[in-house]
Amino acid sequence: MSKADLQDDIGRMLDVQLRRRGIVDRRVLAAMAKVPREQFVLEGSRHEAYADRALGIDCGQTISQPYIVALMTQALELSGSEKVLEIGTGSGYQTAILAELAGEVISIERHAELAERASDVLSALGYENVTLTVGDGTLGCEGRAPFERIIVTAACAECPPALLAQLAEHGVLVAPLVGRDYQTLQAIRKVAGQLQSRDLSACRFVPLVGEHGWKE
Ligand code: SAH
């Protein structure tokens, strides 16, 4: 694909998939315009990197649809200084968007093969504020808590209690809750120790597999 074709696809994504559906956060739109999604998809999918849907990646997983990435990121209300925990690195595309908009990103993936590939792509693009870990993200990352923001990009069986415990006061957690096949994207804010939740959209994610997730 030529550079001009890619630019056309990016322009269409911003306009038709994002702005028209209510993505208004300028920093989110700028990050979506900047991060080269074609580098995070499988080689054979590059021509459709900016299509309006999720695409398959290795280990039977998916890279989320651009709109869902933007919607989840917008709901995190990032100002630039936050420490963010991401569960489900997958391709690393959402990780790159977060790295553009937050202070630091800690991302956990259960498949070492995916984490390695994501690490290669993120390093090649020069992201230095990202730490990738292989493990069970349903347990969070106790050693680095609390987190101002937490994002889960796999379908939850419950909202993992460790993640709620590791969410800072005034923090926001965005996750697809609760179901194996269909979920609702929710933004949960912790205020005075209480949880306030807001529905964003219906969605479909691959399952979050782990101790506080689905069984394999
Ligand atoms: N944000 C990613 C989405 C990848 S799909 C992207 O757009 O590319 C969800 C990912 O969550 C998969 O890679 C899957 O392996 C991972 N995952 C599932 N359960 C997990 C767990 N308990 N801990 C960490 N990662 C998990």
PDB file of C-alpha atoms and ligand atoms in Angstrom, residues 57 61-64 69 86-94 108-111 114 135-138 153-154 206-210, ligand 1:
ATOM      1  CA  ILE A  57      -3.840 -11.479  15.225  1.00  0.00           C
ATOM      2  CA  GLN A  61      -6.778 -13.095  19.508  1.00  0.00           C
ATOM      3  CA  THR A  62      -7.911  -9.812  17.915  1.00  0.00           C
ATOM      4  CA  ILE A  63      -6.839  -6.205  17.549  1.00  0.00           C
ATOM      5  CA  SER A  64      -9.852  -4.112  18.559  1.00  0.00           C
ATOM      6  CA  VAL A  69     -10.068   1.810  20.947  1.00  0.00           C
ATOM      7  CA  GLU A  86      -3.640  -2.136  30.634  1.00  0.00           C
ATOM      8  CA  ILE A  87      -4.793  -5.753  30.732  1.00  0.00           C
ATOM      9  CA  GLY A  88      -4.544  -7.573  27.372  1.00  0.00           C
ATOM     10  CA  THR A  89      -1.669  -6.089  25.349  1.00  0.00           C
ATOM     11  CA  GLY A  90      -2.555  -8.154  22.275  1.00  0.00           C
ATOM     12  CA  SER A  91      -1.070  -6.377  19.245  1.00  0.00           C
ATOM     13  CA  GLY A  92       0.115  -3.423  21.345  1.00  0.00           C
ATOM     14  CA  TYR A  93      -1.930  -0.942  19.306  1.00  0.00           C
ATOM     15  CA  GLN A  94      -4.057   0.283  22.242  1.00  0.00           C
ATOM     16  CA  ILE A 108       0.019  -7.265  30.934  1.00  0.00           C
ATOM     17  CA  GLU A 109      -0.515 -10.028  28.333  1.00  0.00           C
ATOM     18  CA  ARG A 110      -0.936 -13.732  29.018  1.00  0.00           C
ATOM     19  CA  HIS A 111       0.526 -14.919  25.678  1.00  0.00           C
ATOM     20  CA  LEU A 114       2.036 -11.619  21.546  1.00  0.00           C
ATOM     21  CA  GLY A 135       1.181 -12.908  33.220  1.00  0.00           C
ATOM     22  CA  ASP A 136      -2.381 -13.075  34.493  1.00  0.00           C
ATOM     23  CA  GLY A 137      -3.770  -9.555  34.337  1.00  0.00           C
ATOM     24  CA  THR A 138      -6.838 -10.474  36.404  1.00  0.00           C
ATOM     25  CA  THR A 153      -9.353  -5.088  26.656  1.00  0.00           C
ATOM     26  CA  ALA A 154     -10.773  -8.603  27.092  1.00  0.00           C
ATOM     27  CA  VAL A 206     -12.281 -12.155  23.286  1.00  0.00           C
ATOM     28  CA  PRO A 207     -12.426 -13.646  26.805  1.00  0.00           C
ATOM     29  CA  LEU A 208     -10.252 -12.541  29.713  1.00  0.00           C
ATOM     30  CA  VAL A 209      -8.778 -15.879  30.844  1.00  0.00           C
ATOM     31  CA  GLY A 210      -7.334 -16.199  34.331  1.00  0.00           C
TER      32      GLY A 210
HETATM   33  N1  SAH B   1      -5.889  -4.144  23.022  1.00  0.00           N
HETATM   34  C1  SAH B   1      -5.561  -5.301  22.231  1.00  0.00           C
HETATM   35  C2  SAH B   1      -6.667  -6.310  22.382  1.00  0.00           C
HETATM   36  C3  SAH B   1      -6.186  -7.682  22.266  1.00  0.00           C
HETATM   37  S1  SAH B   1      -7.436  -8.903  22.504  1.00  0.00           S
HETATM   38  C4  SAH B   1      -5.410  -4.908  20.779  1.00  0.00           C
HETATM   39  O1  SAH B   1      -6.176  -4.071  20.315  1.00  0.00           O
HETATM   40  O2  SAH B   1      -4.559  -5.470  20.096  1.00  0.00           O
HETATM   41  C5  SAH B   1      -7.319  -9.215  24.230  1.00  0.00           C
HETATM   42  C6  SAH B   1      -6.006  -9.720  24.731  1.00  0.00           C
HETATM   43  O3  SAH B   1      -6.161 -10.021  26.116  1.00  0.00           O
HETATM   44  C7  SAH B   1      -5.508 -10.986  24.069  1.00  0.00           C
HETATM   45  O4  SAH B   1      -4.227 -10.773  23.548  1.00  0.00           O
HETATM   46  C8  SAH B   1      -5.479 -12.012  25.195  1.00  0.00           C
HETATM   47  O5  SAH B   1      -4.433 -12.944  25.087  1.00  0.00           O
HETATM   48  C9  SAH B   1      -5.321 -11.124  26.401  1.00  0.00           C
HETATM   49  N2  SAH B   1      -5.717 -11.714  27.681  1.00  0.00           N
HETATM   50  C10 SAH B   1      -6.764 -12.537  27.947  1.00  0.00           C
HETATM   51  N3  SAH B   1      -6.803 -12.844  29.252  1.00  0.00           N
HETATM   52  C11 SAH B   1      -5.742 -12.202  29.840  1.00  0.00           C
HETATM   53  C12 SAH B   1      -5.241 -12.130  31.171  1.00  0.00           C
HETATM   54  N4  SAH B   1      -5.816 -12.764  32.194  1.00  0.00           N
HETATM   55  N5  SAH B   1      -4.138 -11.386  31.387  1.00  0.00           N
HETATM   56  C13 SAH B   1      -3.523 -10.727  30.386  1.00  0.00           C
HETATM   57  N6  SAH B   1      -3.955 -10.757  29.101  1.00  0.00           N
HETATM   58  C14 SAH B   1      -5.049 -11.490  28.833  1.00  0.00           C
END
